[in-house]
JSON list of C-alpha atoms in Angstrom, two decimals:
[
{"chain": "A", "resi": 190, "resn": "UNK", "atom": "CA", "xyz": [0.00, 0.00, 0.00]},
{"chain": "A", "resi": 191, "resn": "UNK", "atom": "CA", "xyz": [1.08, 3.53, -0.62]},
{"chain": "A", "resi": 192, "resn": "UNK", "atom": "CA", "xyz": [2.48, 5.17, 2.51]},
{"chain": "A", "resi": 193, "resn": "UNK", "atom": "CA", "xyz": [4.68, 8.02, 3.65]},
{"chain": "A", "resi": 194, "resn": "UNK", "atom": "CA", "xyz": [7.02, 8.36, 6.58]},
{"chain": "A", "resi": 195, "resn": "UNK", "atom": "CA", "xyz": [8.03, 11.60, 8.21]},
{"chain": "A", "resi": 196, "resn": "UNK", "atom": "CA", "xyz": [10.98, 10.70, 10.43]},
{"chain": "A", "resi": 197, "resn": "UNK", "atom": "CA", "xyz": [11.03, 13.93, 12.44]},
{"chain": "A", "resi": 198, "resn": "UNK", "atom": "CA", "xyz": [8.19, 14.50, 14.89]},
{"chain": "A", "resi": 199, "resn": "UNK", "atom": "CA", "xyz": [9.46, 17.89, 16.04]},
{"chain": "A", "resi": 200, "resn": "UNK", "atom": "CA", "xyz": [11.92, 20.33, 14.50]},
{"chain": "A", "resi": 201, "resn": "UNK", "atom": "CA", "xyz": [13.12, 23.61, 15.97]},
{"chain": "A", "resi": 202, "resn": "UNK", "atom": "CA", "xyz": [14.84, 26.23, 13.84]},
{"chain": "A", "resi": 203, "resn": "UNK", "atom": "CA", "xyz": [15.85, 29.82, 14.41]},
{"chain": "A", "resi": 204, "resn": "UNK", "atom": "CA", "xyz": [14.09, 32.53, 12.48]},
{"chain": "A", "resi": 205, "resn": "UNK", "atom": "CA", "xyz": [16.02, 33.23, 9.30]},
{"chain": "A", "resi": 206, "resn": "UNK", "atom": "CA", "xyz": [17.65, 29.80, 9.22]},
{"chain": "A", "resi": 207, "resn": "UNK", "atom": "CA", "xyz": [17.07, 27.29, 6.46]},
{"chain": "A", "resi": 208, "resn": "UNK", "atom": "CA", "xyz": [14.63, 24.42, 6.84]},
{"chain": "A", "resi": 209, "resn": "UNK", "atom": "CA", "xyz": [14.37, 20.90, 5.49]},
{"chain": "A", "resi": 210, "resn": "UNK", "atom": "CA", "xyz": [11.54, 18.56, 6.43]},
{"chain": "A", "resi": 211, "resn": "UNK", "atom": "CA", "xyz": [11.95, 14.94, 5.43]},
{"chain": "A", "resi": 212, "resn": "UNK", "atom": "CA", "xyz": [9.42, 12.68, 3.75]},
{"chain": "A", "resi": 213, "resn": "UNK", "atom": "CA", "xyz": [9.94, 9.15, 2.46]},
{"chain": "A", "resi": 214, "resn": "UNK", "atom": "CA", "xyz": [7.32, 7.31, 0.47]},
{"chain": "A", "resi": 215, "resn": "UNK", "atom": "CA", "xyz": [6.56, 3.72, -0.33]},
{"chain": "A", "resi": 216, "resn": "UNK", "atom": "CA", "xyz": [4.92, 3.18, -3.71]},
{"chain": "A", "resi": 217, "resn": "UNK", "atom": "CA", "xyz": [5.58, 1.00, -6.72]},
{"chain": "A", "resi": 218, "resn": "UNK", "atom": "CA", "xyz": [4.86, 3.44, -9.51]},
{"chain": "A", "resi": 219, "resn": "UNK", "atom": "CA", "xyz": [5.38, 7.19, -9.76]},
{"chain": "A", "resi": 220, "resn": "UNK", "atom": "CA", "xyz": [3.47, 8.61, -6.84]},
{"chain": "A", "resi": 221, "resn": "UNK", "atom": "CA", "xyz": [1.39, 11.71, -6.50]},
{"chain": "A", "resi": 222, "resn": "UNK", "atom": "CA", "xyz": [2.99, 13.56, -3.59]},
{"chain": "A", "resi": 223, "resn": "UNK", "atom": "CA", "xyz": [1.81, 16.55, -1.61]},
{"chain": "A", "resi": 224, "resn": "UNK", "atom": "CA", "xyz": [2.90, 18.77, 1.25]},
{"chain": "A", "resi": 225, "resn": "UNK", "atom": "CA", "xyz": [0.23, 20.40, 3.41]},
{"chain": "A", "resi": 226, "resn": "UNK", "atom": "CA", "xyz": [0.56, 22.82, 6.32]},
{"chain": "A", "resi": 227, "resn": "UNK", "atom": "CA", "xyz": [-1.80, 23.04, 9.28]},
{"chain": "A", "resi": 228, "resn": "UNK", "atom": "CA", "xyz": [-1.74, 26.07, 11.55]},
{"chain": "A", "resi": 229, "resn": "UNK", "atom": "CA", "xyz": [-3.28, 25.67, 15.03]},
{"chain": "A", "resi": 230, "resn": "UNK", "atom": "CA", "xyz": [-7.05, 25.36, 14.85]},
{"chain": "A", "resi": 231, "resn": "UNK", "atom": "CA", "xyz": [-7.03, 25.55, 11.08]},
{"chain": "A", "resi": 232, "resn": "UNK", "atom": "CA", "xyz": [-7.56, 23.21, 8.18]},
{"chain": "A", "resi": 233, "resn": "UNK", "atom": "CA", "xyz": [-4.88, 21.94, 5.85]},
{"chain": "A", "resi": 234, "resn": "UNK", "atom": "CA", "xyz": [-3.44, 24.23, 3.22]},
{"chain": "A", "resi": 235, "resn": "UNK", "atom": "CA", "xyz": [-1.70, 22.84, 0.16]},
{"chain": "A", "resi": 236, "resn": "UNK", "atom": "CA", "xyz": [1.90, 24.00, -0.12]},
{"chain": "A", "resi": 237, "resn": "UNK", "atom": "CA", "xyz": [2.89, 22.12, -3.26]},
{"chain": "A", "resi": 238, "resn": "UNK", "atom": "CA", "xyz": [2.44, 18.90, -5.20]},
{"chain": "A", "resi": 239, "resn": "UNK", "atom": "CA", "xyz": [4.34, 16.58, -7.52]},
{"chain": "A", "resi": 240, "resn": "UNK", "atom": "CA", "xyz": [3.02, 14.07, -10.02]},
{"chain": "A", "resi": 241, "resn": "UNK", "atom": "CA", "xyz": [5.36, 14.26, -13.02]},
{"chain": "A", "resi": 242, "resn": "UNK", "atom": "CA", "xyz": [7.88, 16.45, -14.81]},
{"chain": "A", "resi": 243, "resn": "UNK", "atom": "CA", "xyz": [10.42, 18.64, -13.11]},
{"chain": "A", "resi": 244, "resn": "UNK", "atom": "CA", "xyz": [11.54, 17.01, -9.89]},
{"chain": "A", "resi": 245, "resn": "UNK", "atom": "CA", "xyz": [12.02, 20.35, -8.14]},
{"chain": "A", "resi": 246, "resn": "UNK", "atom": "CA", "xyz": [8.64, 21.90, -7.47]},
{"chain": "A", "resi": 247, "resn": "UNK", "atom": "CA", "xyz": [7.92, 25.36, -6.19]},
{"chain": "A", "resi": 248, "resn": "UNK", "atom": "CA", "xyz": [5.08, 26.07, -3.84]},
{"chain": "A", "resi": 249, "resn": "UNK", "atom": "CA", "xyz": [3.48, 28.88, -1.94]},
{"chain": "A", "resi": 250, "resn": "UNK", "atom": "CA", "xyz": [5.08, 30.86, 0.89]},
{"chain": "A", "resi": 251, "resn": "UNK", "atom": "CA", "xyz": [8.59, 30.35, -0.49]},
{"chain": "A", "resi": 252, "resn": "UNK", "atom": "CA", "xyz": [8.61, 26.55, -0.06]},
{"chain": "A", "resi": 253, "resn": "UNK", "atom": "CA", "xyz": [10.03, 24.06, -2.52]},
{"chain": "A", "resi": 254, "resn": "UNK", "atom": "CA", "xyz": [10.36, 20.28, -2.57]},
{"chain": "A", "resi": 255, "resn": "UNK", "atom": "CA", "xyz": [12.51, 17.87, -4.51]},
{"chain": "A", "resi": 256, "resn": "UNK", "atom": "CA", "xyz": [11.34, 14.44, -5.69]},
{"chain": "A", "resi": 257, "resn": "UNK", "atom": "CA", "xyz": [14.16, 11.88, -5.62]},
{"chain": "A", "resi": 258, "resn": "UNK", "atom": "CA", "xyz": [13.07, 8.53, -6.96]},
{"chain": "A", "resi": 259, "resn": "UNK", "atom": "CA", "xyz": [16.37, 6.84, -6.06]},
{"chain": "A", "resi": 260, "resn": "UNK", "atom": "CA", "xyz": [15.89, 7.77, -2.42]},
{"chain": "A", "resi": 261, "resn": "UNK", "atom": "CA", "xyz": [12.08, 7.51, -2.36]},
{"chain": "A", "resi": 262, "resn": "UNK", "atom": "CA", "xyz": [12.05, 10.98, -0.87]},
{"chain": "A", "resi": 263, "resn": "UNK", "atom": "CA", "xyz": [10.13, 14.21, -1.26]},
{"chain": "A", "resi": 264, "resn": "UNK", "atom": "CA", "xyz": [11.75, 16.65, 1.15]},
{"chain": "A", "resi": 265, "resn": "UNK", "atom": "CA", "xyz": [10.38, 20.11, 1.78]},
{"chain": "A", "resi": 266, "resn": "UNK", "atom": "CA", "xyz": [12.76, 23.07, 1.98]},
{"chain": "A", "resi": 267, "resn": "UNK", "atom": "CA", "xyz": [12.72, 26.76, 2.68]},
{"chain": "A", "resi": 268, "resn": "UNK", "atom": "CA", "xyz": [15.85, 28.95, 2.57]},
{"chain": "A", "resi": 269, "resn": "UNK", "atom": "CA", "xyz": [14.83, 31.34, 5.35]},
{"chain": "A", "resi": 270, "resn": "UNK", "atom": "CA", "xyz": [12.16, 30.54, 7.91]},
{"chain": "A", "resi": 271, "resn": "UNK", "atom": "CA", "xyz": [9.78, 33.16, 9.29]},
{"chain": "A", "resi": 272, "resn": "UNK", "atom": "CA", "xyz": [8.09, 32.97, 12.70]},
{"chain": "A", "resi": 273, "resn": "UNK", "atom": "CA", "xyz": [4.75, 32.58, 10.91]},
{"chain": "A", "resi": 274, "resn": "UNK", "atom": "CA", "xyz": [5.94, 29.26, 9.46]},
{"chain": "A", "resi": 275, "resn": "UNK", "atom": "CA", "xyz": [5.51, 27.59, 12.85]},
{"chain": "A", "resi": 276, "resn": "UNK", "atom": "CA", "xyz": [2.88, 24.92, 12.21]},
{"chain": "A", "resi": 277, "resn": "UNK", "atom": "CA", "xyz": [2.34, 21.22, 11.58]},
{"chain": "A", "resi": 278, "resn": "UNK", "atom": "CA", "xyz": [3.54, 19.95, 8.21]},
{"chain": "A", "resi": 279, "resn": "UNK", "atom": "CA", "xyz": [2.14, 16.86, 6.54]},
{"chain": "A", "resi": 280, "resn": "UNK", "atom": "CA", "xyz": [3.47, 14.90, 3.61]},
{"chain": "A", "resi": 281, "resn": "UNK", "atom": "CA", "xyz": [0.88, 12.83, 1.74]},
{"chain": "A", "resi": 282, "resn": "UNK", "atom": "CA", "xyz": [0.73, 10.37, -1.13]},
{"chain": "A", "resi": 283, "resn": "UNK", "atom": "CA", "xyz": [-2.23, 9.74, -3.41]},
{"chain": "A", "resi": 284, "resn": "UNK", "atom": "CA", "xyz": [-3.78, 6.32, -2.84]},
{"chain": "A", "resi": 285, "resn": "UNK", "atom": "CA", "xyz": [-6.75, 4.21, -3.99]},
{"chain": "A", "resi": 286, "resn": "UNK", "atom": "CA", "xyz": [-6.54, 5.57, -7.55]},
{"chain": "A", "resi": 287, "resn": "UNK", "atom": "CA", "xyz": [-6.46, 9.05, -6.13]},
{"chain": "A", "resi": 288, "resn": "UNK", "atom": "CA", "xyz": [-9.61, 8.72, -4.04]},
{"chain": "A", "resi": 289, "resn": "UNK", "atom": "CA", "xyz": [-7.67, 9.11, -0.80]},
{"chain": "A", "resi": 290, "resn": "UNK", "atom": "CA", "xyz": [-4.56, 10.69, 0.59]},
{"chain": "A", "resi": 291, "resn": "UNK", "atom": "CA", "xyz": [-2.33, 8.68, 2.90]},
{"chain": "A", "resi": 292, "resn": "UNK", "atom": "CA", "xyz": [-0.69, 11.10, 5.27]},
{"chain": "A", "resi": 293, "resn": "UNK", "atom": "CA", "xyz": [2.51, 10.91, 7.25]},
{"chain": "A", "resi": 294, "resn": "UNK", "atom": "CA", "xyz": [2.30, 11.51, 10.98]},
{"chain": "A", "resi": 295, "resn": "UNK", "atom": "CA", "xyz": [3.36, 15.12, 10.57]},
{"chain": "A", "resi": 296, "resn": "UNK", "atom": "CA", "xyz": [6.30, 17.24, 11.65]},
{"chain": "A", "resi": 297, "resn": "UNK", "atom": "CA", "xyz": [5.74, 20.02, 14.15]},
{"chain": "A", "resi": 298, "resn": "UNK", "atom": "CA", "xyz": [7.88, 23.06, 13.37]},
{"chain": "A", "resi": 299, "resn": "UNK", "atom": "CA", "xyz": [8.85, 25.48, 16.11]},
{"chain": "A", "resi": 300, "resn": "UNK", "atom": "CA", "xyz": [10.55, 28.75, 15.14]},
{"chain": "A", "resi": 301, "resn": "UNK", "atom": "CA", "xyz": [12.66, 30.50, 17.77]},
{"chain": "A", "resi": 302, "resn": "UNK", "atom": "CA", "xyz": [13.62, 34.19, 17.72]},
{"chain": "B", "resi": 220, "resn": "UNK", "atom": "CA", "xyz": [-15.90, 33.09, -0.66]},
{"chain": "B", "resi": 221, "resn": "UNK", "atom": "CA", "xyz": [-15.02, 30.10, 1.53]},
{"chain": "B", "resi": 222, "resn": "UNK", "atom": "CA", "xyz": [-14.12, 27.13, -0.66]},
{"chain": "B", "resi": 223, "resn": "UNK", "atom": "CA", "xyz": [-14.91, 24.22, 1.68]},
{"chain": "B", "resi": 224, "resn": "UNK", "atom": "CA", "xyz": [-17.02, 25.06, 4.71]},
{"chain": "B", "resi": 225, "resn": "UNK", "atom": "CA", "xyz": [-17.99, 22.81, 7.59]},
{"chain": "B", "resi": 226, "resn": "UNK", "atom": "CA", "xyz": [-20.50, 23.37, 10.34]},
{"chain": "B", "resi": 227, "resn": "UNK", "atom": "CA", "xyz": [-20.34, 23.35, 13.22]},
{"chain": "B", "resi": 228, "resn": "UNK", "atom": "CA", "xyz": [-16.74, 24.22, 14.04]},
{"chain": "B", "resi": 229, "resn": "UNK", "atom": "CA", "xyz": [-17.08, 22.79, 17.54]},
{"chain": "B", "resi": 230, "resn": "UNK", "atom": "CA", "xyz": [-19.40, 20.05, 18.75]},
{"chain": "B", "resi": 231, "resn": "UNK", "atom": "CA", "xyz": [-19.58, 19.00, 22.38]},
{"chain": "B", "resi": 232, "resn": "UNK", "atom": "CA", "xyz": [-22.02, 16.25, 23.25]},
{"chain": "B", "resi": 233, "resn": "UNK", "atom": "CA", "xyz": [-22.58, 13.25, 25.45]},
{"chain": "B", "resi": 234, "resn": "UNK", "atom": "CA", "xyz": [-21.94, 9.60, 24.80]},
{"chain": "B", "resi": 235, "resn": "UNK", "atom": "CA", "xyz": [-24.84, 7.86, 23.09]},
{"chain": "B", "resi": 236, "resn": "UNK", "atom": "CA", "xyz": [-26.13, 10.94, 21.28]},
{"chain": "B", "resi": 237, "resn": "UNK", "atom": "CA", "xyz": [-26.54, 11.28, 17.51]},
{"chain": "B", "resi": 238, "resn": "UNK", "atom": "CA", "xyz": [-24.97, 14.23, 15.71]},
{"chain": "B", "resi": 239, "resn": "UNK", "atom": "CA", "xyz": [-24.38, 15.52, 12.19]},
{"chain": "B", "resi": 240, "resn": "UNK", "atom": "CA", "xyz": [-21.64, 17.56, 10.58]},
{"chain": "B", "resi": 241, "resn": "UNK", "atom": "CA", "xyz": [-22.34, 19.42, 7.37]},
{"chain": "B", "resi": 242, "resn": "UNK", "atom": "CA", "xyz": [-19.93, 20.15, 4.56]},
{"chain": "B", "resi": 243, "resn": "UNK", "atom": "CA", "xyz": [-20.34, 22.29, 1.48]},
{"chain": "B", "resi": 244, "resn": "UNK", "atom": "CA", "xyz": [-17.91, 23.19, -1.30]},
{"chain": "B", "resi": 245, "resn": "UNK", "atom": "CA", "xyz": [-18.31, 25.97, -3.86]},
{"chain": "B", "resi": 246, "resn": "UNK", "atom": "CA", "xyz": [-15.38, 24.93, -6.06]},
{"chain": "B", "resi": 247, "resn": "UNK", "atom": "CA", "xyz": [-17.44, 22.92, -8.54]},
{"chain": "B", "resi": 248, "resn": "UNK", "atom": "CA", "xyz": [-15.58, 19.73, -7.60]},
{"chain": "B", "resi": 249, "resn": "UNK", "atom": "CA", "xyz": [-16.93, 16.26, -8.30]},
{"chain": "B", "resi": 250, "resn": "UNK", "atom": "CA", "xyz": [-15.26, 14.44, -5.42]},
{"chain": "B", "resi": 251, "resn": "UNK", "atom": "CA", "xyz": [-15.61, 14.95, -1.68]},
{"chain": "B", "resi": 252, "resn": "UNK", "atom": "CA", "xyz": [-13.99, 13.30, 1.32]},
{"chain": "B", "resi": 253, "resn": "UNK", "atom": "CA", "xyz": [-14.16, 12.92, 5.08]},
{"chain": "B", "resi": 254, "resn": "UNK", "atom": "CA", "xyz": [-10.97, 12.51, 7.12]},
{"chain": "B", "resi": 255, "resn": "UNK", "atom": "CA", "xyz": [-10.52, 11.93, 10.85]},
{"chain": "B", "resi": 256, "resn": "UNK", "atom": "CA", "xyz": [-7.62, 13.52, 12.74]},
{"chain": "B", "resi": 257, "resn": "UNK", "atom": "CA", "xyz": [-6.94, 11.88, 16.08]},
{"chain": "B", "resi": 258, "resn": "UNK", "atom": "CA", "xyz": [-5.40, 13.36, 19.22]},
{"chain": "B", "resi": 259, "resn": "UNK", "atom": "CA", "xyz": [-1.89, 12.67, 17.86]},
{"chain": "B", "resi": 260, "resn": "UNK", "atom": "CA", "xyz": [-2.79, 14.64, 14.73]},
{"chain": "B", "resi": 261, "resn": "UNK", "atom": "CA", "xyz": [-2.78, 11.55, 12.51]},
{"chain": "B", "resi": 262, "resn": "UNK", "atom": "CA", "xyz": [-5.09, 12.00, 9.52]},
{"chain": "B", "resi": 263, "resn": "UNK", "atom": "CA", "xyz": [-6.95, 9.04, 8.08]},
{"chain": "B", "resi": 264, "resn": "UNK", "atom": "CA", "xyz": [-9.42, 8.80, 5.22]},
{"chain": "B", "resi": 265, "resn": "UNK", "atom": "CA", "xyz": [-12.92, 7.75, 6.19]},
{"chain": "B", "resi": 266, "resn": "UNK", "atom": "CA", "xyz": [-15.02, 8.16, 3.04]},
{"chain": "B", "resi": 267, "resn": "UNK", "atom": "CA", "xyz": [-14.73, 9.33, -0.55]},
{"chain": "B", "resi": 268, "resn": "UNK", "atom": "CA", "xyz": [-17.65, 10.26, -2.77]},
{"chain": "B", "resi": 269, "resn": "UNK", "atom": "CA", "xyz": [-17.58, 10.95, -6.48]},
{"chain": "B", "resi": 270, "resn": "UNK", "atom": "CA", "xyz": [-20.64, 12.49, -8.11]},
{"chain": "B", "resi": 271, "resn": "UNK", "atom": "CA", "xyz": [-22.69, 11.49, -5.05]},
{"chain": "B", "resi": 272, "resn": "UNK", "atom": "CA", "xyz": [-21.55, 7.86, -5.26]},
{"chain": "B", "resi": 273, "resn": "UNK", "atom": "CA", "xyz": [-19.61, 6.21, -2.45]},
{"chain": "B", "resi": 274, "resn": "UNK", "atom": "CA", "xyz": [-16.14, 5.22, -3.63]},
{"chain": "B", "resi": 275, "resn": "UNK", "atom": "CA", "xyz": [-14.24, 4.51, -0.44]},
{"chain": "B", "resi": 276, "resn": "UNK", "atom": "CA", "xyz": [-15.47, 3.37, 2.97]},
{"chain": "B", "resi": 277, "resn": "UNK", "atom": "CA", "xyz": [-12.30, 2.83, 4.92]},
{"chain": "B", "resi": 278, "resn": "UNK", "atom": "CA", "xyz": [-13.44, 0.31, 7.56]},
{"chain": "B", "resi": 279, "resn": "UNK", "atom": "CA", "xyz": [-15.44, 2.92, 9.40]},
{"chain": "B", "resi": 280, "resn": "UNK", "atom": "CA", "xyz": [-18.04, 1.68, 11.92]},
{"chain": "B", "resi": 281, "resn": "UNK", "atom": "CA", "xyz": [-21.62, 1.54, 10.67]},
{"chain": "B", "resi": 282, "resn": "UNK", "atom": "CA", "xyz": [-22.49, 4.26, 13.18]},
{"chain": "B", "resi": 283, "resn": "UNK", "atom": "CA", "xyz": [-20.95, 6.70, 10.70]},
{"chain": "B", "resi": 284, "resn": "UNK", "atom": "CA", "xyz": [-23.17, 7.36, 7.70]},
{"chain": "B", "resi": 285, "resn": "UNK", "atom": "CA", "xyz": [-22.20, 9.89, 5.04]},
{"chain": "B", "resi": 286, "resn": "UNK", "atom": "CA", "xyz": [-24.85, 11.39, 2.82]},
{"chain": "B", "resi": 287, "resn": "UNK", "atom": "CA", "xyz": [-24.34, 13.34, -0.36]},
{"chain": "B", "resi": 288, "resn": "UNK", "atom": "CA", "xyz": [-27.55, 15.09, -1.44]},
{"chain": "B", "resi": 289, "resn": "UNK", "atom": "CA", "xyz": [-25.72, 16.72, -4.36]},
{"chain": "B", "resi": 290, "resn": "UNK", "atom": "CA", "xyz": [-22.16, 17.12, -5.64]},
{"chain": "B", "resi": 291, "resn": "UNK", "atom": "CA", "xyz": [-21.57, 20.22, -3.51]},
{"chain": "B", "resi": 292, "resn": "UNK", "atom": "CA", "xyz": [-22.52, 18.67, -0.18]},
{"chain": "B", "resi": 293, "resn": "UNK", "atom": "CA", "xyz": [-21.28, 15.74, 1.87]},
{"chain": "B", "resi": 294, "resn": "UNK", "atom": "CA", "xyz": [-22.71, 15.44, 5.36]},
{"chain": "B", "resi": 295, "resn": "UNK", "atom": "CA", "xyz": [-21.60, 13.07, 8.07]},
{"chain": "B", "resi": 296, "resn": "UNK", "atom": "CA", "xyz": [-24.08, 11.60, 10.54]},
{"chain": "B", "resi": 297, "resn": "UNK", "atom": "CA", "xyz": [-22.85, 9.75, 13.58]},
{"chain": "B", "resi": 298, "resn": "UNK", "atom": "CA", "xyz": [-25.11, 7.55, 15.70]},
{"chain": "B", "resi": 299, "resn": "UNK", "atom": "CA", "xyz": [-24.56, 6.45, 19.29]},
{"chain": "B", "resi": 300, "resn": "UNK", "atom": "CA", "xyz": [-21.46, 8.52, 19.83]},
{"chain": "B", "resi": 301, "resn": "UNK", "atom": "CA", "xyz": [-18.60, 6.89, 21.75]},
{"chain": "B", "resi": 302, "resn": "UNK", "atom": "CA", "xyz": [-15.65, 8.38, 23.62]},
{"chain": "B", "resi": 303, "resn": "UNK", "atom": "CA", "xyz": [-13.31, 7.19, 20.88]},
{"chain": "B", "resi": 304, "resn": "UNK", "atom": "CA", "xyz": [-15.13, 9.35, 18.35]},
{"chain": "B", "resi": 305, "resn": "UNK", "atom": "CA", "xyz": [-13.58, 12.46, 19.87]},
{"chain": "B", "resi": 306, "resn": "UNK", "atom": "CA", "xyz": [-11.42, 13.91, 17.11]},
{"chain": "B", "resi": 307, "resn": "UNK", "atom": "CA", "xyz": [-11.27, 16.62, 14.48]},
{"chain": "B", "resi": 308, "resn": "UNK", "atom": "CA", "xyz": [-13.18, 15.74, 11.33]},
{"chain": "B", "resi": 309, "resn": "UNK", "atom": "CA", "xyz": [-12.12, 17.31, 8.07]},
{"chain": "B", "resi": 310, "resn": "UNK", "atom": "CA", "xyz": [-14.10, 17.57, 4.90]},
{"chain": "B", "resi": 311, "resn": "UNK", "atom": "CA", "xyz": [-12.25, 17.99, 1.60]},
{"chain": "B", "resi": 312, "resn": "UNK", "atom": "CA", "xyz": [-13.00, 18.20, -2.10]},
{"chain": "B", "resi": 313, "resn": "UNK", "atom": "CA", "xyz": [-11.15, 17.85, -5.37]},
{"chain": "B", "resi": 314, "resn": "UNK", "atom": "CA", "xyz": [-11.63, 17.56, -9.09]},
{"chain": "B", "resi": 315, "resn": "UNK", "atom": "CA", "xyz": [-11.81, 14.02, -10.43]},
{"chain": "B", "resi": 316, "resn": "UNK", "atom": "CA", "xyz": [-8.78, 12.19, -9.00]},
{"chain": "B", "resi": 317, "resn": "UNK", "atom": "CA", "xyz": [-5.97, 11.56, -11.40]},
{"chain": "B", "resi": 318, "resn": "UNK", "atom": "CA", "xyz": [-3.10, 13.73, -12.61]},
{"chain": "B", "resi": 319, "resn": "UNK", "atom": "CA", "xyz": [-2.37, 14.58, -9.00]},
{"chain": "B", "resi": 320, "resn": "UNK", "atom": "CA", "xyz": [-5.45, 16.65, -8.31]},
{"chain": "B", "resi": 321, "resn": "UNK", "atom": "CA", "xyz": [-4.98, 18.23, -4.87]},
{"chain": "B", "resi": 322, "resn": "UNK", "atom": "CA", "xyz": [-7.62, 18.06, -2.19]},
{"chain": "B", "resi": 323, "resn": "UNK", "atom": "CA", "xyz": [-8.93, 21.26, -0.62]},
{"chain": "B", "resi": 324, "resn": "UNK", "atom": "CA", "xyz": [-9.76, 21.05, 3.06]},
{"chain": "B", "resi": 325, "resn": "UNK", "atom": "CA", "xyz": [-12.26, 22.74, 5.31]},
{"chain": "B", "resi": 326, "resn": "UNK", "atom": "CA", "xyz": [-11.26, 24.12, 8.72]},
{"chain": "B", "resi": 327, "resn": "UNK", "atom": "CA", "xyz": [-12.43, 21.03, 10.56]},
{"chain": "B", "resi": 328, "resn": "UNK", "atom": "CA", "xyz": [-15.05, 20.17, 13.16]},
{"chain": "B", "resi": 329, "resn": "UNK", "atom": "CA", "xyz": [-13.72, 19.43, 16.62]},
{"chain": "B", "resi": 330, "resn": "UNK", "atom": "CA", "xyz": [-15.96, 16.79, 18.19]},
{"chain": "B", "resi": 331, "resn": "UNK", "atom": "CA", "xyz": [-15.69, 16.24, 21.94]},
{"chain": "B", "resi": 332, "resn": "UNK", "atom": "CA", "xyz": [-17.58, 13.45, 23.65]},
{"chain": "B", "resi": 333, "resn": "UNK", "atom": "CA", "xyz": [-18.26, 13.86, 27.36]}
]
């Protein structure tokens, strides 16, 4: 079954520092991959997605992610983190012919001054 | 101009009661979903509907019954609520799955069972 693993439960970075959140997927074919962000008390907002083409995808809020088939990874990056980026980040893979998303367990990002 | 809206935002009720959560999307999407987020923030698919037809029922107890009166609405009715039903329930919608269509989520309904 299609699944994703987010190895880091919590990450703390200083404001202005770079960020990388890890995501590994398990899927036989080329997966549909997504990163979502959830701020406290809010729903999930799509940051970016990958399903084919250029392996480096750009998203909203200055985020990007790189699909690496050889490593089964889809890591999220941002060159300079802002305090407003503190949130829960979820990696997800399309499953059941696209009629579901299988989510990782999330990474909680804390941004320190 | 809310894309996916759920009501109510908070629902506090007692064990054994029956409750409903409503979801509406104004994006013109064909497919709608219900997800459950548990206390550890893990998100799991419950149901998927496409053009009002049930596509996925992910081993959810029969006490949960989704209803889709039209493509823009997918309501969730829960009978005989149990303590373990306490969670945040998210509605989502998308175009027809395929080609990596993203899902758009509502703000969630936080259900607390006393």
